[in-house]
Amino acid sequence: MTATPPARRTDAPGRIMSREMGEQPAVLRRILEGGAPDIRRVAQEIAAREPRFVLLTARGTSDNAALYAKYLVEIRFGLPCGLTSMSTITAYGARPDLTDVLVITVSQSGGSPDLVASTRAARQAGAITLAVTNNPDSPLAGVAEYHLDILAGPEKALPATKTYTASLLALYLFVEGLRGGDGSAAQPLPGLVQQLLARQGEVRALAGRYRFAERMVITSRGYGYPTAKEAALKLMETSYIPALSYSGADLLHGPLAMVDNVSPVIAVVTEGRGGEALQPVLDRLRGRGADLVVFGPRRQVEEASAGFVLPTEGVAEEVQPILEIVPLQLLAYEVTIARGQDPDAPRALAKVTETR
């Protein structure tokens, strides 16, 4: 007789975050099948206006999605792209000339007053404004000229998971639309994300290394750098471990001195030029005897202290961040559970952060 496994408690710590991580394959399919035509239409309209350059505005998790878009815009579309400082407008009252500049504001909720105010000011200053949100009825969507709905559905857990990967995919399809591409490199992603989620047991085994960690360093280069920053944010907001994220190049310019054989280092290694550029950093970390854990290709994992093999062989480098972050979301979840905390309810945080 086969025993029936006990039902998962509906009040178990992390149940909401766990459910929302599990929704990511369906969200990605929804964007590819239902959202892509609208994204392409908006991209074509904006491309026809020939923006001079691009500025990105965001906070928190959305800021990491915006950094990913910066790489896409500069590498795939060939325009200079910068991340804005909203306080120059909201606190200092600056009004730069933004005529024919594309200003993209990324926000899951679309409700933060500084995002709304800076987008409104950018439009008044002549910018082409685009809001990328999970709420088409938000104040941000209302003040921007164009809007992209990331179609993630309601997100209740405080740590953003499905809205992050949805933002990445929407931004990738948008930039591909700007350049006349079809975004076909994204088609395998839902199935690959499903495979990653099924490997949660591997991540749980890795999480034991970090249960008593006092700090962590996370590094990457190229397209993987936004993943390192987002992974650090997830670990800090759920498990409260101080997690420092660095570009591999920046890590060599001083912070490498703090790396020893006690403080763990996670390296996010993309399959492609970013991973190649990170190789000297990995060599230096191994030379210092660092507790190095790699999330990346098998050959890199085998040379590290431990790791997680990413299914990135044959996957275009520019969409790999959508895969890379999933096991790191799981890691933040598992480390938090192992430390006896609830990842659904980080202390002192609210779902909508109203900065001004």
Tab-separated table of C-alpha atoms in Angstrom:
chain	number	residue	atom	x	y	z
A	1	MET	CA	0.000	0.000	0.000
A	2	THR	CA	1.404	3.400	-1.020
A	3	ALA	CA	1.263	6.083	1.625
A	4	THR	CA	-0.312	9.407	0.715
A	5	PRO	CA	2.122	12.254	1.351
A	6	PRO	CA	0.881	14.826	3.838
A	7	ALA	CA	-0.647	17.954	2.328
A	8	ARG	CA	1.515	21.039	2.427
A	9	ARG	CA	0.402	23.363	5.194
A	10	THR	CA	-1.336	26.419	3.795
A	11	ASP	CA	0.386	28.577	6.410
A	12	ALA	CA	3.886	27.123	5.877
A	13	PRO	CA	6.689	29.705	5.659
A	14	GLY	CA	7.498	30.634	2.091
A	15	ARG	CA	4.424	29.050	0.531
A	16	ILE	CA	3.563	32.194	-1.466
A	17	MET	CA	7.080	32.734	-2.787
A	18	SER	CA	7.296	29.039	-3.650
A	19	ARG	CA	4.032	29.157	-5.585
A	20	GLU	CA	5.007	32.269	-7.489
A	21	MET	CA	8.403	30.880	-8.455
A	22	GLY	CA	6.548	27.870	-9.792
A	23	GLU	CA	4.340	30.071	-11.973
A	24	GLN	CA	7.258	31.388	-14.012
A	25	PRO	CA	7.066	28.927	-16.938
A	26	ALA	CA	3.388	29.786	-17.447
A	27	VAL	CA	4.097	33.525	-17.220
A	28	LEU	CA	6.866	33.295	-19.812
A	29	ARG	CA	4.596	31.328	-22.160
A	30	ARG	CA	1.869	33.946	-21.698
A	31	ILE	CA	4.236	36.701	-22.755
A	32	LEU	CA	5.553	34.763	-25.755
A	33	GLU	CA	2.108	33.695	-26.942
A	34	GLY	CA	-0.085	36.625	-25.921
A	35	GLY	CA	2.079	39.627	-25.152
A	36	ALA	CA	4.698	39.505	-27.903
A	37	PRO	CA	2.568	41.076	-30.684
A	38	ASP	CA	1.821	44.178	-28.598
A	39	ILE	CA	5.465	44.447	-27.517
A	40	ARG	CA	6.557	44.250	-31.156
A	41	ARG	CA	4.017	46.902	-32.206
A	42	VAL	CA	5.191	49.353	-29.525
A	43	ALA	CA	8.818	48.697	-30.403
A	44	GLN	CA	8.206	49.376	-34.080
A	45	GLU	CA	6.390	52.643	-33.332
A	46	ILE	CA	9.228	53.833	-31.103
A	47	ALA	CA	11.940	52.724	-33.547
A	48	ALA	CA	10.255	54.774	-36.272
A	49	ARG	CA	10.760	57.881	-34.106
A	50	GLU	CA	14.539	57.265	-34.122
A	51	PRO	CA	15.427	57.993	-30.473
A	52	ARG	CA	18.854	59.586	-29.938
A	53	PHE	CA	19.709	57.460	-26.927
A	54	VAL	CA	18.005	55.598	-24.090
A	55	LEU	CA	17.626	56.243	-20.362
A	56	LEU	CA	16.330	53.663	-17.888
A	57	THR	CA	14.580	54.460	-14.608
A	58	ALA	CA	13.798	51.923	-11.878
A	59	ARG	CA	14.235	50.899	-8.237
A	60	GLY	CA	15.063	47.636	-6.459
A	61	THR	CA	14.443	44.438	-8.416
A	62	SER	CA	13.234	46.483	-11.376
A	63	ASP	CA	16.566	48.339	-11.334
A	64	ASN	CA	18.307	45.023	-11.952
A	65	ALA	CA	15.928	44.340	-14.845
A	66	ALA	CA	16.761	47.812	-16.178
A	67	LEU	CA	20.490	47.036	-15.993
A	68	TYR	CA	19.825	43.951	-18.125
A	69	ALA	CA	18.007	46.178	-20.617
A	70	LYS	CA	21.035	48.495	-20.709
A	71	TYR	CA	23.187	45.617	-21.930
A	72	LEU	CA	20.559	44.709	-24.524
A	73	VAL	CA	20.158	48.262	-25.836
A	74	GLU	CA	23.871	48.899	-26.197
A	75	ILE	CA	24.855	45.463	-27.538
A	76	ARG	CA	21.817	44.505	-29.601
A	77	PHE	CA	20.433	47.892	-30.682
A	78	GLY	CA	23.633	49.950	-30.730
A	79	LEU	CA	22.449	53.068	-28.882
A	80	PRO	CA	24.103	54.531	-25.784
A	81	CYS	CA	22.039	53.793	-22.700
A	82	GLY	CA	22.221	55.036	-19.119
A	83	LEU	CA	20.567	54.462	-15.746
A	84	THR	CA	19.020	57.625	-14.330
A	85	SER	CA	19.194	59.156	-10.861
A	86	MET	CA	15.610	60.142	-10.117
A	87	SER	CA	16.577	62.477	-7.292
A	88	THR	CA	18.069	64.908	-9.820
A	89	ILE	CA	14.469	65.582	-10.855
A	90	THR	CA	12.414	64.798	-7.752
A	91	ALA	CA	14.760	66.293	-5.130
A	92	TYR	CA	16.830	68.848	-7.071
A	93	GLY	CA	14.308	69.925	-9.672
A	94	ALA	CA	16.617	69.431	-12.659
A	95	ARG	CA	14.926	69.562	-16.050
A	96	PRO	CA	17.384	68.287	-18.690
A	97	ASP	CA	16.511	68.501	-22.375
A	98	LEU	CA	15.257	65.028	-23.266
A	99	THR	CA	13.985	65.758	-26.752
A	100	ASP	CA	13.825	62.493	-28.753
A	101	VAL	CA	15.334	60.479	-25.905
A	102	LEU	CA	13.676	57.171	-25.103
A	103	VAL	CA	13.027	56.980	-21.341
A	104	ILE	CA	12.015	53.513	-20.147
A	105	THR	CA	10.651	53.229	-16.605
A	106	VAL	CA	10.467	49.715	-15.159
A	107	SER	CA	8.261	49.070	-12.121
A	108	GLN	CA	6.327	45.991	-11.075
A	109	SER	CA	3.569	47.963	-9.359
A	110	GLY	CA	3.857	51.253	-11.230
A	111	GLY	CA	2.943	53.024	-8.007
A	112	SER	CA	6.057	54.649	-6.574
A	113	PRO	CA	5.693	58.465	-6.570
A	114	ASP	CA	9.274	59.171	-7.670
A	115	LEU	CA	8.937	56.906	-10.688
A	116	VAL	CA	5.687	58.577	-11.668
A	117	ALA	CA	7.055	62.102	-11.119
A	118	SER	CA	10.283	61.495	-13.033
A	119	THR	CA	8.422	59.885	-15.958
A	120	ARG	CA	5.965	62.762	-16.107
A	121	ALA	CA	8.844	65.261	-16.049
A	122	ALA	CA	10.689	63.335	-18.775
A	123	ARG	CA	7.648	63.444	-21.034
A	124	GLN	CA	7.259	67.181	-20.437
A	125	ALA	CA	10.944	67.566	-21.349
A	126	GLY	CA	10.375	65.995	-24.770
A	127	ALA	CA	11.180	62.343	-24.086
A	128	ILE	CA	9.525	59.332	-25.628
A	129	THR	CA	8.311	57.608	-22.465
A	130	LEU	CA	7.658	53.898	-22.012
A	131	ALA	CA	6.427	52.251	-18.806
A	132	VAL	CA	7.036	48.529	-18.263
A	133	THR	CA	4.803	47.323	-15.436
A	134	ASN	CA	2.674	44.484	-14.114
A	135	ASN	CA	-0.271	46.872	-13.701
A	136	PRO	CA	-1.742	48.593	-16.794
A	137	ASP	CA	-4.022	50.659	-14.519
A	138	SER	CA	-1.126	52.040	-12.444
A	139	PRO	CA	-0.281	55.745	-12.136
A	140	LEU	CA	2.985	55.107	-13.990
A	141	ALA	CA	1.224	53.540	-16.954
A	142	GLY	CA	-1.099	56.531	-16.970
A	143	VAL	CA	1.629	59.173	-17.305
A	144	ALA	CA	3.803	57.368	-19.883
A	145	GLU	CA	3.144	57.666	-23.598
A	146	TYR	CA	3.581	53.919	-24.139
A	147	HIS	CA	3.060	50.953	-21.836
A	148	LEU	CA	4.077	47.283	-21.820
A	149	ASP	CA	2.188	44.878	-19.550
A	150	ILE	CA	4.467	42.058	-18.372
A	151	LEU	CA	1.418	39.812	-17.776
A	152	ALA	CA	2.776	38.172	-14.617
A	153	GLY	CA	-0.508	38.193	-12.714
A	154	PRO	CA	-0.831	39.227	-9.055
A	155	GLU	CA	2.374	38.829	-7.050
A	156	LYS	CA	1.734	38.549	-3.301
A	157	ALA	CA	5.108	37.524	-1.862
A	158	LEU	CA	7.311	40.455	-0.924
A	159	PRO	CA	10.366	39.059	-2.787
A	160	ALA	CA	9.694	39.591	-6.499
A	161	THR	CA	10.332	36.458	-8.563
A	162	LYS	CA	7.940	35.982	-11.472
A	163	THR	CA	7.722	39.726	-12.147
A	164	TYR	CA	11.504	39.856	-12.476
A	165	THR	CA	11.773	37.145	-15.126
A	166	ALA	CA	8.679	38.531	-16.856
A	167	SER	CA	10.292	41.982	-16.975
A	168	LEU	CA	13.464	40.511	-18.465
A	169	LEU	CA	11.553	38.703	-21.183
A	170	ALA	CA	9.395	41.730	-22.022
A	171	LEU	CA	12.483	43.948	-22.248
A	172	TYR	CA	14.300	41.413	-24.415
A	173	LEU	CA	11.363	41.186	-26.838
A	174	PHE	CA	11.075	44.972	-26.889
A	175	VAL	CA	14.735	45.525	-27.782
A	176	GLU	CA	14.527	42.798	-30.410
A	177	GLY	CA	11.489	44.596	-31.805
A	178	LEU	CA	13.442	47.861	-31.969
A	179	ARG	CA	16.040	46.203	-34.174
A	180	GLY	CA	13.546	44.281	-36.293
A	181	GLY	CA	14.323	40.904	-34.712
A	182	ASP	CA	11.768	38.194	-34.001
A	183	GLY	CA	12.922	37.261	-30.484
A	184	SER	CA	13.030	33.582	-31.407
A	185	ALA	CA	15.926	32.940	-29.008
A	186	ALA	CA	13.410	33.144	-26.155
A	187	GLN	CA	11.202	30.276	-27.330
A	188	PRO	CA	12.948	27.499	-25.333
A	189	LEU	CA	12.861	29.459	-22.050
A	190	PRO	CA	9.554	28.245	-20.513
A	191	GLY	CA	10.548	24.602	-20.822
A	192	LEU	CA	14.057	25.217	-19.526
A	193	VAL	CA	12.748	27.174	-16.526
A	194	GLN	CA	10.421	24.259	-15.777
A	195	GLN	CA	13.433	21.945	-15.753
A	196	LEU	CA	15.292	24.245	-13.369
A	197	LEU	CA	12.401	24.388	-10.930
A	198	ALA	CA	12.323	20.583	-10.876
A	199	ARG	CA	15.909	20.599	-9.520
A	200	GLN	CA	15.052	22.303	-6.243
A	201	GLY	CA	16.574	19.412	-4.301
A	202	GLU	CA	20.012	20.245	-5.732
A	203	VAL	CA	19.623	23.839	-4.614
A	204	ARG	CA	18.478	22.733	-1.150
A	205	ALA	CA	21.708	20.742	-0.788
A	206	LEU	CA	23.745	23.834	-1.716
A	207	ALA	CA	21.788	25.997	0.720
A	208	GLY	CA	23.331	24.168	3.659
A	209	ARG	CA	26.649	25.870	2.863
A	210	TYR	CA	25.110	29.251	3.629
A	211	ARG	CA	22.951	28.579	6.663
A	212	PHE	CA	25.459	30.212	9.001
A	213	ALA	CA	27.115	32.571	6.524
A	214	GLU	CA	27.856	36.041	7.866
A	215	ARG	CA	28.364	37.567	4.429
A	216	MET	CA	28.542	36.523	0.794
A	217	VAL	CA	30.034	37.840	-2.432
A	218	ILE	CA	28.287	37.328	-5.763
A	219	THR	CA	30.051	38.144	-9.007
A	220	SER	CA	29.577	37.936	-12.755
A	221	ARG	CA	30.295	39.856	-15.946
A	222	GLY	CA	28.345	40.973	-18.996
A	223	TYR	CA	24.758	39.817	-19.212
A	224	GLY	CA	25.247	37.876	-15.962
A	225	TYR	CA	26.016	40.966	-13.885
A	226	PRO	CA	22.317	41.940	-13.395
A	227	THR	CA	21.751	38.354	-12.234
A	228	ALA	CA	24.459	38.738	-9.591
A	229	LYS	CA	22.865	41.953	-8.347
A	230	GLU	CA	19.380	40.446	-8.259
A	231	ALA	CA	20.600	37.296	-6.491
A	232	ALA	CA	22.290	39.437	-3.836
A	233	LEU	CA	19.122	41.444	-3.346
A	234	LYS	CA	17.018	38.291	-2.964
A	235	LEU	CA	19.396	36.843	-0.376
A	236	MET	CA	19.533	40.067	1.617
A	237	GLU	CA	15.805	40.726	1.684
A	238	THR	CA	14.817	37.147	2.578
A	239	SER	CA	17.643	35.672	4.703
A	240	TYR	CA	19.208	38.990	5.885
A	241	ILE	CA	22.693	37.785	4.902
A	242	PRO	CA	24.802	40.763	3.757
A	243	ALA	CA	25.389	39.796	0.111
A	244	LEU	CA	27.736	42.004	-1.889
A	245	SER	CA	27.424	41.950	-5.678
A	246	TYR	CA	30.293	42.979	-7.947
A	247	SER	CA	31.144	42.945	-11.592
A	248	GLY	CA	34.099	40.616	-11.878
A	249	ALA	CA	36.180	43.528	-13.165
A	250	ASP	CA	35.281	45.658	-10.144
A	251	LEU	CA	35.977	42.773	-7.772
A	252	LEU	CA	39.614	42.799	-8.881
A	253	HIS	CA	39.882	46.543	-8.198
A	254	GLY	CA	40.056	46.248	-4.409
A	255	PRO	CA	37.199	44.144	-3.003
A	256	LEU	CA	39.111	40.937	-3.809
A	257	ALA	CA	41.162	41.664	-0.684
A	258	MET	CA	38.210	40.728	1.551
A	259	VAL	CA	37.797	37.286	-0.046
A	260	ASP	CA	39.133	34.415	2.052
A	261	ASN	CA	38.398	30.717	2.558
A	262	VAL	CA	35.556	31.492	4.967
A	263	SER	CA	33.323	33.984	3.171
A	264	PRO	CA	31.566	32.175	0.315
A	265	VAL	CA	31.674	33.473	-3.247
A	266	ILE	CA	29.010	32.699	-5.856
A	267	ALA	CA	29.992	33.202	-9.492
A	268	VAL	CA	27.325	33.433	-12.184
A	269	VAL	CA	29.041	32.279	-15.372
A	270	THR	CA	27.248	32.838	-18.652
A	271	GLU	CA	27.937	30.673	-21.683
A	272	GLY	CA	29.537	33.212	-24.002
A	273	ARG	CA	31.644	36.352	-23.910
A	274	GLY	CA	30.624	37.323	-20.383
A	275	GLY	CA	31.799	33.977	-19.060
A	276	GLU	CA	35.049	34.289	-20.992
A	277	ALA	CA	35.652	37.739	-19.505
A	278	LEU	CA	35.016	36.341	-16.009
A	279	GLN	CA	37.611	33.556	-16.362
A	280	PRO	CA	40.589	35.556	-14.965
A	281	VAL	CA	38.463	36.444	-11.928
A	282	LEU	CA	37.625	32.782	-11.325
A	283	ASP	CA	41.324	31.940	-11.561
A	284	ARG	CA	42.182	34.602	-8.971
A	285	LEU	CA	39.422	33.421	-6.636
A	286	ARG	CA	40.638	29.833	-6.820
A	287	GLY	CA	44.168	31.064	-6.210
A	288	ARG	CA	43.032	32.709	-2.981
A	289	GLY	CA	41.406	29.488	-1.796
A	290	ALA	CA	37.935	30.995	-1.911
A	291	ASP	CA	34.870	28.876	-1.173
A	292	LEU	CA	33.749	29.279	-4.786
A	293	VAL	CA	30.345	28.041	-5.933
A	294	VAL	CA	29.570	28.390	-9.633
A	295	PHE	CA	26.195	28.654	-11.315
A	296	GLY	CA	27.092	28.058	-14.933
A	297	PRO	CA	28.355	25.553	-17.522
A	298	ARG	CA	29.387	22.090	-16.367
A	299	ARG	CA	33.104	22.602	-17.026
A	300	GLN	CA	33.109	25.666	-14.742
A	301	VAL	CA	31.144	23.906	-12.015
A	302	GLU	CA	33.566	20.974	-12.026
A	303	GLU	CA	36.503	23.324	-11.344
A	304	ALA	CA	34.791	25.047	-8.386
A	305	SER	CA	34.193	24.001	-4.782
A	306	ALA	CA	30.578	23.231	-5.696
A	307	GLY	CA	27.936	24.500	-8.062
A	308	PHE	CA	24.820	24.171	-10.136
A	309	VAL	CA	24.958	23.324	-13.831
A	310	LEU	CA	22.819	25.669	-15.909
A	311	PRO	CA	21.161	24.370	-19.112
A	312	THR	CA	22.645	27.142	-21.241
A	313	GLU	CA	24.389	25.163	-23.967
A	314	GLY	CA	23.004	26.393	-27.279
A	315	VAL	CA	21.011	29.180	-25.592
A	316	ALA	CA	21.702	32.717	-26.802
A	317	GLU	CA	23.778	34.608	-24.236
A	318	GLU	CA	21.379	37.564	-24.181
A	319	VAL	CA	18.495	35.451	-22.793
A	320	GLN	CA	20.520	33.343	-20.350
A	321	PRO	CA	19.809	35.730	-17.413
A	322	ILE	CA	16.186	34.544	-17.477
A	323	LEU	CA	17.498	31.065	-16.684
A	324	GLU	CA	20.360	32.049	-14.368
A	325	ILE	CA	18.203	33.762	-11.781
A	326	VAL	CA	15.781	30.861	-11.211
A	327	PRO	CA	18.101	28.574	-9.165
A	328	LEU	CA	19.337	31.657	-7.306
A	329	GLN	CA	15.749	32.541	-6.381
A	330	LEU	CA	15.434	28.975	-5.116
A	331	LEU	CA	18.696	29.394	-3.207
A	332	ALA	CA	17.437	32.515	-1.433
A	333	TYR	CA	14.247	30.652	-0.545
A	334	GLU	CA	16.037	27.532	0.741
A	335	VAL	CA	18.654	29.467	2.738
A	336	THR	CA	15.907	31.487	4.396
A	337	ILE	CA	13.913	28.381	5.317
A	338	ALA	CA	17.080	26.721	6.659
A	339	ARG	CA	17.687	29.758	8.873
A	340	GLY	CA	14.191	29.439	10.345
A	341	GLN	CA	12.757	32.554	8.675
A	342	ASP	CA	9.800	33.215	6.392
A	343	PRO	CA	10.735	34.414	2.891
A	344	ASP	CA	7.162	35.584	2.300
A	345	ALA	CA	7.406	38.268	4.947
A	346	PRO	CA	10.823	39.936	5.198
A	347	ARG	CA	10.950	42.330	8.120
A	348	ALA	CA	10.578	46.078	7.520
A	349	LEU	CA	9.553	45.687	3.867
A	350	ALA	CA	6.364	46.514	1.950
A	351	LYS	CA	5.349	45.249	-1.493
A	352	VAL	CA	5.065	48.780	-2.910
A	353	THR	CA	7.923	51.041	-1.800
A	354	GLU	CA	6.830	54.655	-2.089
A	355	THR	CA	10.055	56.627	-2.497
A	356	ARG	CA	9.883	60.302	-3.419
